[in-house]
Coordinates of C-alpha atoms in Angstrom, one line a residue:
Chain A
M44 CA 77.9 119.1 -20.4
F45 CA 78.2 116.1 -22.7
L46 CA 80.4 113.3 -21.6
S47 CA 81.3 110.0 -23.2
G48 CA 80.4 106.8 -21.4
A49 CA 83.8 106.3 -19.8
E50 CA 83.9 109.9 -18.7
E51 CA 80.5 109.6 -17.1
L52 CA 81.7 106.5 -15.3
A53 CA 84.8 108.3 -14.1
V54 CA 82.7 111.3 -12.8
R55 CA 80.4 108.9 -11.0
H56 CA 83.3 107.1 -9.5
A57 CA 84.8 110.4 -8.3
Q58 CA 81.4 111.2 -6.9
N59 CA 81.2 107.9 -5.1
V60 CA 84.7 108.4 -3.7
A61 CA 83.6 111.8 -2.3
V62 CA 80.6 110.2 -0.7
Q63 CA 82.7 107.4 0.8
R64 CA 85.1 109.9 2.2
L65 CA 82.2 111.8 3.7
L66 CA 80.8 108.7 5.3
D67 CA 84.1 107.7 6.7
R68 CA 84.5 111.2 8.2
L69 CA 81.0 111.1 9.7
R70 CA 81.1 107.4 10.8
P71 CA 81.8 108.2 14.5
S72 CA 78.7 110.3 14.5
L73 CA 76.4 107.8 12.9
A74 CA 74.6 104.7 14.3
V75 CA 73.1 101.9 12.3
L76 CA 69.6 101.0 13.5
G77 CA 68.3 97.6 13.0
D78 CA 65.8 94.9 14.0
A79 CA 66.2 91.2 14.3
R80 CA 66.5 90.7 10.6
R81 CA 68.3 93.6 9.0
P82 CA 69.4 97.2 9.3
T83 CA 66.5 99.6 9.1
G84 CA 68.3 102.9 8.8
M85 CA 70.8 105.3 10.1
A86 CA 70.7 107.7 13.0
A87 CA 72.9 110.8 13.2
L88 CA 74.3 112.2 16.4
L89 CA 72.9 115.6 17.3
D90 CA 74.3 116.2 20.8
A91 CA 77.1 114.1 22.2
E92 CA 76.7 115.4 25.7
Q93 CA 73.1 114.4 25.9
G94 CA 73.4 111.4 23.8
L95 CA 70.8 112.6 21.3
F96 CA 70.4 111.2 17.8
I97 CA 68.0 111.9 15.0
A98 CA 66.5 109.3 12.7
H99 CA 63.4 108.8 10.6
R100 CA 60.4 107.1 12.1
D101 CA 60.7 104.3 9.5
A102 CA 64.1 103.3 10.8
V103 CA 62.8 102.9 14.3
R104 CA 59.8 100.7 13.4
D105 CA 57.5 99.9 16.2
G106 CA 58.4 100.1 19.9
S107 CA 59.9 102.8 21.9
T108 CA 63.4 101.3 22.1
V109 CA 65.8 100.6 19.3
W110 CA 69.1 98.9 19.0
A111 CA 71.9 100.6 17.2
R112 CA 75.4 99.7 16.1
M113 CA 78.0 102.4 16.9
G114 CA 81.6 101.7 16.0
P115 CA 82.4 98.3 17.4
G116 CA 79.6 98.0 19.8
T117 CA 75.8 97.9 20.1
V118 CA 73.8 100.4 22.1
K119 CA 70.2 100.8 23.1
M120 CA 68.3 104.0 22.4
H121 CA 64.9 105.2 23.6
V122 CA 62.6 107.2 21.4
R123 CA 62.3 110.5 23.1
S124 CA 60.2 112.5 20.7
V125 CA 58.5 112.4 17.3
D126 CA 57.9 115.2 14.9
A127 CA 54.6 114.7 13.0
R128 CA 55.6 116.9 10.1
T129 CA 58.9 115.4 9.2
D130 CA 58.4 111.9 10.8
L131 CA 61.8 112.5 12.4
V132 CA 62.4 110.9 15.8
L133 CA 64.7 112.0 18.5
L134 CA 66.6 109.1 20.1
E135 CA 68.4 109.1 23.4
L136 CA 71.1 106.8 24.5
A137 CA 69.8 104.5 27.2
A138 CA 73.1 104.3 28.9
K139 CA 73.6 107.6 30.7
D140 CA 77.2 107.0 31.5
L141 CA 78.2 106.5 27.9
R142 CA 80.6 109.2 26.8
L143 CA 80.5 110.1 23.2
S144 CA 83.5 111.7 21.6
A145 CA 82.1 112.4 18.1
P146 CA 80.7 115.7 16.9
G147 CA 77.0 116.2 16.3
L148 CA 75.7 116.9 12.9
A149 CA 74.3 120.3 12.2
V150 CA 71.6 121.5 9.9
A151 CA 72.8 123.3 6.8
D152 CA 72.9 127.1 7.1
G153 CA 71.4 127.9 3.7
D154 CA 69.4 126.1 1.1
P155 CA 71.5 123.9 -1.2
T156 CA 72.2 125.3 -4.6
P157 CA 69.8 123.8 -7.2
G158 CA 71.7 121.1 -9.0
S159 CA 74.1 120.4 -6.1
K160 CA 74.6 116.9 -5.0
V161 CA 73.0 115.4 -1.9
V162 CA 73.7 112.2 -0.1
V163 CA 71.0 109.8 1.1
L164 CA 72.3 108.1 4.3
L165 CA 71.6 104.4 4.0
A166 CA 72.7 101.7 6.4
E167 CA 74.7 100.3 3.5
G168 CA 76.3 103.5 2.6
G169 CA 75.4 106.6 0.7
L170 CA 73.3 107.2 -2.5
V171 CA 73.9 110.4 -4.5
G172 CA 71.1 112.5 -5.9
S173 CA 70.6 116.1 -7.0
F174 CA 68.9 118.9 -5.2
V175 CA 66.3 120.5 -7.4
G176 CA 64.7 122.9 -4.9
G177 CA 61.4 124.5 -5.8
Q178 CA 58.5 125.5 -3.7
K179 CA 56.6 122.3 -3.1
T180 CA 54.0 121.5 -0.5
L181 CA 53.5 118.0 0.9
L182 CA 49.9 117.2 1.8
A183 CA 48.9 114.0 3.7
A184 CA 45.6 113.1 5.2
G185 CA 45.3 114.4 8.8
R186 CA 48.6 116.1 8.7
P187 CA 49.7 119.7 8.5
A188 CA 50.9 120.9 5.1
V189 CA 54.7 120.8 5.0
P190 CA 56.8 123.0 2.7
A191 CA 59.1 120.8 0.8
S192 CA 61.9 120.7 -1.8
E193 CA 62.4 118.4 -4.7
L194 CA 65.2 115.9 -5.3
R195 CA 66.1 113.8 -8.3
F196 CA 67.9 110.5 -8.6
E197 CA 69.2 109.0 -11.8
T198 CA 70.1 105.6 -10.4
P199 CA 67.0 103.8 -9.0
P200 CA 67.1 104.6 -5.3
Q201 CA 65.9 101.3 -3.8
L202 CA 64.6 101.3 -0.2
V203 CA 65.5 104.8 0.7
G204 CA 62.2 105.7 2.4
G205 CA 62.9 107.5 5.6
A206 CA 66.6 108.0 5.1
L207 CA 68.3 111.2 6.3
L208 CA 69.6 113.5 3.7
L209 CA 73.0 115.2 3.9
S210 CA 74.9 117.8 1.8
L211 CA 78.3 116.8 0.5
D212 CA 79.9 118.6 3.3
G213 CA 78.0 116.6 5.9
K214 CA 75.2 118.9 6.9
L215 CA 71.6 117.7 7.5
I216 CA 69.3 119.0 4.9
G217 CA 66.3 116.8 5.0
T218 CA 64.8 113.3 4.8
M219 CA 63.5 111.1 2.0
G220 CA 59.9 111.9 2.7
A221 CA 58.1 110.7 -0.4
T222 CA 58.9 109.5 -3.9
V223 CA 56.9 109.7 -7.1
A224 CA 56.4 106.3 -8.7
R225 CA 58.1 106.0 -12.0
A226 CA 56.4 104.6 -15.1
G227 CA 58.7 101.7 -15.4
N228 CA 62.2 101.1 -16.7
V229 CA 62.9 101.7 -20.3
A230 CA 66.3 100.5 -21.6
A231 CA 66.3 102.9 -24.6
V232 CA 64.0 105.2 -26.4
G233 CA 63.6 106.0 -30.0
I234 CA 63.7 102.4 -31.2
G235 CA 60.7 101.4 -33.3
T236 CA 57.8 102.2 -31.1
L237 CA 58.2 102.9 -27.4
E238 CA 55.3 100.6 -26.7
A239 CA 57.1 97.7 -28.3
V240 CA 60.2 98.3 -26.2
Q241 CA 58.2 98.7 -23.0
K242 CA 56.2 95.6 -23.8
I243 CA 59.4 93.6 -24.2
V244 CA 61.0 94.8 -21.1
Q245 CA 57.9 94.6 -18.9
S246 CA 57.2 91.1 -20.1
Q247 CA 60.5 90.2 -18.5
N248 CA 61.4 88.5 -21.7
K249 CA 65.1 87.9 -21.0
A250 CA 65.9 86.9 -24.5
A251 CA 64.5 90.1 -25.8
A252 CA 66.0 92.2 -23.0
N253 CA 69.4 90.8 -23.9
L254 CA 69.0 92.0 -27.5
L255 CA 68.5 95.6 -26.4
P256 CA 71.4 98.0 -26.3
K257 CA 73.2 97.9 -22.9
V258 CA 74.3 101.4 -22.9
Q259 CA 71.5 103.7 -22.0
F260 CA 71.4 107.0 -23.9
G261 CA 68.6 109.4 -24.4
P262 CA 66.2 110.4 -21.7
A263 CA 66.7 108.2 -18.6
P264 CA 64.0 107.3 -16.1
L265 CA 64.3 109.5 -13.0
T266 CA 63.0 109.2 -9.5
V267 CA 61.6 112.3 -8.0
A268 CA 61.6 112.6 -4.3
F269 CA 60.6 115.3 -1.8
T270 CA 62.1 116.4 1.5
P271 CA 60.7 118.8 4.1
N272 CA 62.5 122.1 3.4
L273 CA 65.3 123.6 5.5
D274 CA 63.0 125.9 7.5
V275 CA 61.1 122.8 8.7
M276 CA 64.4 120.9 9.3
R277 CA 65.8 123.7 11.4
R278 CA 62.8 124.0 13.5
T279 CA 62.6 120.3 14.1
V280 CA 66.2 119.9 15.1
A281 CA 66.1 123.1 17.2
G282 CA 63.1 121.6 19.0
F283 CA 64.7 118.3 19.5
L284 CA 67.7 120.0 21.1
S285 CA 65.6 122.3 23.3
E286 CA 64.7 121.5 26.8
S287 CA 61.3 120.0 25.9
H288 CA 62.9 117.9 23.1
R289 CA 59.9 118.8 20.9
A290 CA 59.7 120.8 17.8
E291 CA 57.1 123.5 18.2
Y292 CA 55.2 125.0 15.3
S293 CA 53.0 128.0 15.3
A294 CA 49.3 128.1 14.4
L295 CA 47.0 130.8 13.3
G296 CA 43.8 128.8 13.0
V297 CA 42.7 129.4 9.4
L298 CA 42.1 127.5 6.2
V299 CA 43.1 129.5 3.2
A300 CA 42.8 129.2 -0.6
D301 CA 44.4 131.0 -3.5
A302 CA 42.8 134.4 -3.9
P303 CA 42.1 135.7 -7.4
G304 CA 44.6 138.4 -8.1
G305 CA 47.2 137.1 -5.5
G306 CA 47.3 136.4 -1.8
A307 CA 45.6 133.8 0.3
V308 CA 41.9 134.2 1.1
V309 CA 40.7 133.1 4.5
V310 CA 38.0 130.4 4.0
R311 CA 37.5 129.2 7.6
I312 CA 38.6 130.5 11.0
T313 CA 38.9 128.2 14.0
P314 CA 36.9 129.6 16.9
D315 CA 39.0 131.2 19.7
S316 CA 42.1 130.9 17.6
P317 CA 44.7 133.7 17.2
A318 CA 43.0 134.6 13.9
A319 CA 39.7 134.9 15.6
R320 CA 41.1 136.9 18.5
G321 CA 43.1 139.1 16.2
G322 CA 39.9 140.1 14.3
L323 CA 40.5 138.2 11.1
R324 CA 37.3 137.5 9.1
V325 CA 36.4 135.0 6.4
G326 CA 37.1 136.6 3.1
D327 CA 40.1 138.6 4.2
V328 CA 43.0 138.1 1.8
L329 CA 46.4 137.6 3.5
L330 CA 49.1 139.5 1.6
A331 CA 52.0 139.2 4.0
M332 CA 52.9 137.8 7.4
G333 CA 55.5 139.9 9.0
D334 CA 58.1 140.5 6.3
R335 CA 57.1 137.4 4.3
A336 CA 55.0 138.1 1.3
I337 CA 52.1 135.8 0.6
A338 CA 51.3 135.5 -3.1
R339 CA 49.7 132.1 -2.9
Q340 CA 48.1 129.9 -0.2
Y341 CA 51.3 127.8 0.0
D342 CA 53.3 130.9 0.8
F343 CA 51.2 131.2 4.0
I344 CA 52.3 127.7 5.0
R345 CA 56.0 128.5 4.3
A346 CA 55.7 131.8 6.2
L347 CA 54.1 130.2 9.2
V348 CA 57.0 127.8 9.7
A349 CA 59.3 130.7 10.1
F350 CA 57.5 132.0 13.2
S351 CA 57.5 130.5 16.7
P352 CA 54.5 129.9 19.0
G353 CA 53.9 132.9 21.2
E354 CA 55.4 135.3 18.7
K355 CA 53.5 138.4 17.8
T356 CA 53.3 139.3 14.1
V357 CA 51.4 141.6 11.8
L358 CA 49.3 140.3 9.1
H359 CA 48.8 142.5 6.1
V360 CA 45.3 141.8 4.8
R361 CA 43.0 143.2 2.2
R362 CA 39.4 143.5 3.2
D363 CA 36.7 144.9 0.9
G364 CA 39.4 146.3 -1.3
V365 CA 41.1 148.1 1.6
E366 CA 44.5 147.1 2.9
R367 CA 44.9 146.9 6.6
Q368 CA 47.1 145.4 9.3
V369 CA 46.0 142.8 11.9
E370 CA 48.2 142.0 14.8
V371 CA 48.0 138.4 16.0
L372 CA 49.7 136.4 18.8
L373 CA 50.5 133.0 17.3
A374 CA 49.5 129.9 19.1
R375 CA 51.3 126.6 19.5
S376 CA 50.2 123.9 17.0
K377 CA 48.9 120.7 18.5
L378 CA 49.9 118.9 15.3
Chain B
M756 CA 53.1 81.1 -24.8
K757 CA 56.4 82.5 -23.5
R758 CA 58.3 79.9 -25.5
K759 CA 56.4 80.8 -28.6
N760 CA 57.1 84.5 -28.1
D761 CA 60.8 83.7 -27.6
D762 CA 60.8 81.8 -30.9
L763 CA 59.2 84.7 -32.7
L764 CA 61.7 87.1 -31.3
R765 CA 64.6 84.9 -32.2
L766 CA 63.3 84.5 -35.7
A767 CA 63.0 88.2 -36.2
F768 CA 66.6 88.7 -35.1
G769 CA 68.0 85.8 -37.0
E770 CA 68.8 83.7 -34.0
L771 CA 67.2 80.4 -35.1
S772 CA 68.6 77.7 -37.2
A773 CA 67.2 77.3 -40.7
E774 CA 65.1 74.4 -39.7
S775 CA 63.6 76.0 -36.6
A776 CA 63.1 79.2 -38.5
R777 CA 61.0 77.4 -41.2
A778 CA 58.9 75.7 -38.5
V779 CA 58.2 78.9 -36.7
E780 CA 57.4 80.7 -40.0
V781 CA 54.8 78.0 -40.7
Q782 CA 53.2 78.4 -37.3
A783 CA 53.1 82.1 -37.6
S784 CA 51.5 81.9 -41.1
V785 CA 48.4 80.3 -39.7
D786 CA 48.2 82.4 -36.5
E787 CA 47.2 86.0 -37.1
K788 CA 48.3 87.1 -33.7
A789 CA 51.7 85.5 -34.0
R790 CA 52.2 87.0 -37.4
A791 CA 51.5 90.5 -36.1
E792 CA 53.9 89.8 -33.2
L793 CA 56.6 88.8 -35.7
E794 CA 56.1 91.9 -37.8
G795 CA 56.4 94.0 -34.7
Y796 CA 59.7 92.3 -33.8
R797 CA 61.0 92.8 -37.3
A798 CA 60.2 96.4 -37.2
L799 CA 62.0 96.6 -33.9
R800 CA 65.1 95.1 -35.4
A801 CA 65.0 97.5 -38.3
G802 CA 64.7 100.4 -35.8
L803 CA 67.7 99.1 -33.8
Q804 CA 69.8 98.9 -36.9
R805 CA 69.0 102.5 -37.8
L806 CA 70.2 103.7 -34.4
P807 CA 73.4 105.8 -34.4
A808 CA 76.4 104.3 -32.7
P809 CA 77.0 105.4 -29.1
P810 CA 79.7 108.0 -28.7
P811 CA 83.2 106.5 -28.5
D812 CA 84.7 106.1 -25.1
T813 CA 87.2 108.9 -25.6
L814 CA 88.8 110.4 -22.6
S815 CA 89.5 114.0 -22.0
P816 CA 91.2 114.9 -18.8
D817 CA 90.2 118.5 -19.1
R818 CA 86.6 117.7 -19.6
L819 CA 86.6 115.3 -16.7
R820 CA 88.2 117.8 -14.4
A821 CA 85.7 120.5 -15.4
A822 CA 82.8 118.1 -15.0
I823 CA 83.9 116.9 -11.6
L824 CA 84.5 120.4 -10.3
D825 CA 81.3 121.5 -11.9
R826 CA 79.5 118.9 -9.8
E827 CA 81.1 120.4 -6.6
L828 CA 83.4 117.5 -6.1
R829 CA 87.0 117.9 -5.3
A830 CA 89.4 115.0 -6.0
R831 CA 92.4 114.6 -3.8
R832 CA 95.6 114.9 -5.7
P833 CA 97.7 111.8 -5.5
T834 CA 101.0 112.5 -3.8
T835 CA 103.0 111.1 -6.7
S836 CA 101.6 112.4 -9.9
G837 CA 99.1 115.2 -9.1
W838 CA 96.0 115.4 -11.2
A839 CA 96.6 112.3 -13.4
W840 CA 93.9 110.1 -14.8
A841 CA 96.0 107.3 -16.2
P842 CA 94.5 105.8 -19.3
V843 CA 95.1 102.4 -18.0
A844 CA 93.3 103.1 -14.7
L845 CA 90.4 104.6 -16.6
A846 CA 90.2 101.7 -19.0
T847 CA 90.0 99.4 -16.0
L848 CA 87.4 101.6 -14.5
A849 CA 85.3 101.4 -17.7
A850 CA 85.5 97.6 -17.5
V851 CA 84.3 97.5 -13.9
V852 CA 80.6 97.0 -13.3
F853 CA 79.2 100.2 -12.0
V854 CA 77.6 99.8 -8.7
S855 CA 75.1 102.5 -7.8
R856 CA 75.8 102.4 -4.1
P857 CA 79.4 102.4 -2.7
R858 CA 80.0 99.6 -0.4
P859 CA 81.2 100.7 3.1
T860 CA 84.8 99.9 3.6
A861 CA 85.7 97.9 6.6
A862 CA 86.8 100.5 9.1
D863 CA 89.0 99.8 12.1
P864 CA 87.0 100.1 15.3
Q865 CA 87.0 103.6 16.5
I866 CA 86.7 104.7 20.0
V867 CA 83.4 106.6 20.0
A868 CA 82.3 106.0 23.5
T869 CA 83.7 105.1 26.9
I870 CA 81.9 103.2 29.5
D871 CA 82.3 102.2 33.1
E872 CA 83.7 98.8 33.7
G873 CA 81.1 96.3 34.7
R874 CA 78.4 97.9 32.6
L875 CA 78.7 95.6 29.7
D876 CA 75.2 94.7 28.8
A877 CA 75.0 91.0 28.2
S878 CA 71.3 90.6 28.8
P879 CA 69.1 89.2 26.0
L880 CA 67.6 91.8 23.7
P881 CA 63.9 92.6 24.3
T882 CA 61.2 91.9 21.8
F883 CA 59.3 94.7 20.2
N884 CA 55.8 93.8 21.1
R885 CA 54.3 97.2 21.9
A886 CA 52.8 99.8 19.6
F887 CA 55.0 102.8 19.0
D888 CA 54.5 105.1 22.0
R889 CA 56.2 107.8 23.8
P890 CA 58.4 106.6 26.7
S891 CA 57.4 107.6 30.1
E892 CA 59.0 110.6 31.8
A893 CA 60.5 108.4 34.5
S894 CA 62.4 106.3 32.0
V895 CA 64.1 109.2 30.4
A896 CA 64.6 111.5 33.4
S897 CA 68.1 112.7 33.6
K898 CA 70.1 111.8 36.6
P899 CA 73.6 112.7 37.8
V900 CA 76.1 111.0 35.6
P901 CA 79.0 109.4 37.5
E902 CA 82.5 110.1 36.5
A903 CA 83.1 107.6 33.7
S904 CA 86.3 105.7 33.3
R905 CA 88.3 106.9 30.3
K906 CA 89.4 103.3 29.6
P907 CA 87.7 102.3 26.3
V908 CA 85.9 99.0 26.5
H909 CA 85.4 96.8 23.5
T910 CA 81.8 96.0 23.6
R911 CA 80.0 93.3 21.7
S912 CA 81.3 93.3 18.1
D913 CA 78.5 91.5 16.4
A914 CA 76.3 94.0 14.8
F915 CA 72.9 92.4 15.3
V916 CA 71.8 89.8 17.7
T917 CA 69.0 87.5 16.6
L918 CA 65.9 88.6 18.5
P919 CA 63.1 86.4 19.4
R920 CA 60.3 86.6 16.9
K921 CA 57.9 89.4 17.6
Q922 CA 54.9 88.2 19.5
V923 CA 52.5 90.9 18.7
E924 CA 52.8 93.4 15.9
E925 CA 50.7 96.5 16.2
P926 CA 50.5 99.1 13.5
L927 CA 51.7 102.6 14.1
P928 CA 48.9 104.9 15.0
E929 CA 47.5 106.8 12.0
G930 CA 47.1 110.5 11.9
P931 CA 49.0 113.2 13.7
L932 CA 50.4 112.7 17.2
L933 CA 48.9 115.1 19.6
W934 CA 51.1 116.5 22.4
A935 CA 49.8 117.9 25.6
S936 CA 50.6 121.5 26.3
D937 CA 54.0 122.2 27.7
T938 CA 53.4 123.9 31.0
R939 CA 57.0 124.5 31.9
R940 CA 58.3 128.0 31.9
R941 CA 60.8 128.9 29.3
D942 CA 63.3 130.8 31.4
D943 CA 66.3 130.3 29.2
L944 CA 66.2 131.6 25.7
E945 CA 69.0 130.3 23.6
E946 CA 69.9 131.8 20.3
S947 CA 68.5 129.6 17.7
R948 CA 70.1 129.1 14.3
G949 CA 66.8 129.1 12.5
P950 CA 63.5 130.8 13.2
S951 CA 63.4 133.7 15.7
L952 CA 62.4 133.0 19.3
P953 CA 59.8 135.1 21.2
P954 CA 61.2 138.3 22.6
P955 CA 62.3 138.3 26.2
S956 CA 59.1 140.0 27.3
L957 CA 57.2 136.9 26.3
A958 CA 59.5 134.5 27.9
R959 CA 57.1 133.7 30.7
Y960 CA 54.1 133.7 28.5
E961 CA 52.6 130.4 27.7
P962 CA 51.2 130.5 24.2
Q963 CA 47.8 129.1 23.4
T964 CA 47.8 125.6 22.0
I965 CA 45.3 124.9 19.2
A966 CA 44.8 122.2 16.6
P967 CA 45.0 124.1 13.4
P968 CA 42.8 122.9 10.5
T969 CA 44.5 120.5 8.2
S970 CA 44.4 120.6 4.5
V971 CA 41.3 119.8 2.6
I972 CA 41.0 118.8 -1.0
E973 CA 37.7 119.8 -2.4
R974 CA 36.5 118.0 -5.5
R975 CA 34.9 120.3 -7.9
E976 CA 32.6 119.6 -10.8
G977 CA 34.4 119.0 -14.1
R978 CA 36.5 116.5 -15.8
D979 CA 39.5 116.7 -13.6
G980 CA 37.6 117.7 -10.5
G981 CA 39.9 120.7 -10.1
M982 CA 43.0 118.5 -9.9
R983 CA 45.6 118.2 -12.7
L984 CA 48.8 116.2 -12.9
A985 CA 51.6 118.7 -12.5
S986 CA 54.0 119.5 -15.3
N987 CA 56.9 120.0 -12.9
T988 CA 56.3 123.7 -12.0
D989 CA 56.9 125.4 -8.8
D990 CA 54.0 125.7 -6.3
T991 CA 52.6 122.3 -7.0
V992 CA 51.3 120.2 -4.2
V993 CA 52.5 116.7 -3.6
I994 CA 49.8 114.4 -2.3
V995 CA 51.4 111.8 0.0
S996 CA 49.5 108.6 0.3
T997 CA 49.8 105.9 3.1
K998 CA 50.9 103.4 0.5
R999 CA 54.6 102.8 0.0
D1000 CA 56.4 102.9 -3.3
L1001 CA 57.6 99.3 -3.6
E1002 CA 60.9 100.3 -5.0
T1003 CA 62.0 103.2 -2.8
G1004 CA 60.1 102.2 0.3
A1005 CA 59.1 105.8 0.8
P1006 CA 55.4 106.9 0.9
A1007 CA 54.2 107.1 -2.7
A1008 CA 53.4 110.6 -3.9
T1009 CA 51.6 112.3 -6.8
E1010 CA 52.5 115.7 -7.8
M1011 CA 49.5 117.9 -8.8
E1012 CA 48.5 121.3 -9.7
A1013 CA 45.6 121.5 -7.3
S1014 CA 43.4 124.4 -7.6
S1015 CA 40.9 123.3 -5.1
V1016 CA 43.0 122.7 -2.0
L1017 CA 42.5 124.5 1.2
V1018 CA 45.6 124.6 3.4
G1019 CA 45.4 125.2 7.1
G1020 CA 47.8 126.5 9.7

């Protein structure tokens, strides 16, 4: 929908008002984490009775104890658990006789609608972005692959790494896991040559920058960010709230690649893993896991998140052109 | 050099006095690089002048309302006038510098916790001089919680106390954190909102714990080694590096259509 400059400003103002109202409503359930110099992030209350909070590892920095501001006071929290996939940490109030009267935040029931607004929870307030969705997969050295969703921000989101992500109705939907570096700021496009404009702006030539149009129109630079998807978030939060306070993920013990014609072909099998015990072989093509179809290797990762350790499931595989079923008992992932 | 570039730019945009303009023209005439620079700036000015004017700041309450509702926002109706975007208020809005992040309003202290009298912690704050580690079981073991006084106590109001400078700073451990197997029985199965839990018959079964293979990116022969920058399609992989995006503070990532990735689980 095309809007004039003033209308766009008004919409954004309304947006900011909505975010501010959300933060005001959630304030009793939030704690500002900090170090000696400055706030480092926000923690959100999960369980008032147990005094459990959730935050990103980046907000905790080093150490197993963190100080947080809650309402008018300062409290101490211990790091109780860390989830390797999401880098989320579970914090527990050190003072056991502290009674909290605020409600805990819950994970959203369903995936946000593509295009809906999301709020990045910063120590200074909230930043609004858009949920894009998609079927992304985060890969990092030495870490399990994590199903993820895409976010977009029009205003440059400075220092948002590790922030919690909320829907506009205050439900947890993810964290700011990673961002794609942008090419650089361009005040306007279509003026002479793009290279000339970029050259002027990047040279930090203030005289030149002042001569460029102030109103930005045309394509604007975007920041693309990624968050672990809701299945991962639900499992993490459920794990944090469980007796063990640890998120548990299932493991099959295979490395898979995309199979020609669809599915995920097994390339390696870990010895004595559920895959080995169940009779899977290298070369088998996974077509489905339970009721979850596997069209590509990343579907396998997404399907695995939906199952719990110790759960039995049936793998639909194709071997030598023949489709068959293999029953496996999923293990608990060490990672 | 910067000053020279400034002069060339000002000359191109007619910002110099006649005398200064003549001097700069003379300098540019003997310097090929400067001349090329000047031509570039003049072309830039010509391009700027050809640009269409930005759309007028017209206001349409209907369009505004539709746009706001479309973006899943609901504005509270003012008690006096209902849905009214007064032109004066909007004109004021247009003149306000837009701040990307709303500033938190000063909230009155809210009672979010109660605490026993005498438990005010006035001890100096500790320094963080240990690597990130898991707290010992003893330190987080639950113990009977005494009946707390309902009288709210106003604790220290300053948000952050200056901590002594950190003595030792150790980096966070790299790689995944490995957890020992949980040997406790799972006797209570609570309904989980998300993924399904093992059926009751497996409640006392302790699943095997394994380290699943992590993803491998295999470089193949060829110009792109099997990796191509993604064009924003589904099913792309996002390679997350250990380096931080300087602007966002989040781990820097690159989105790729990777055809030679092995994922494990």
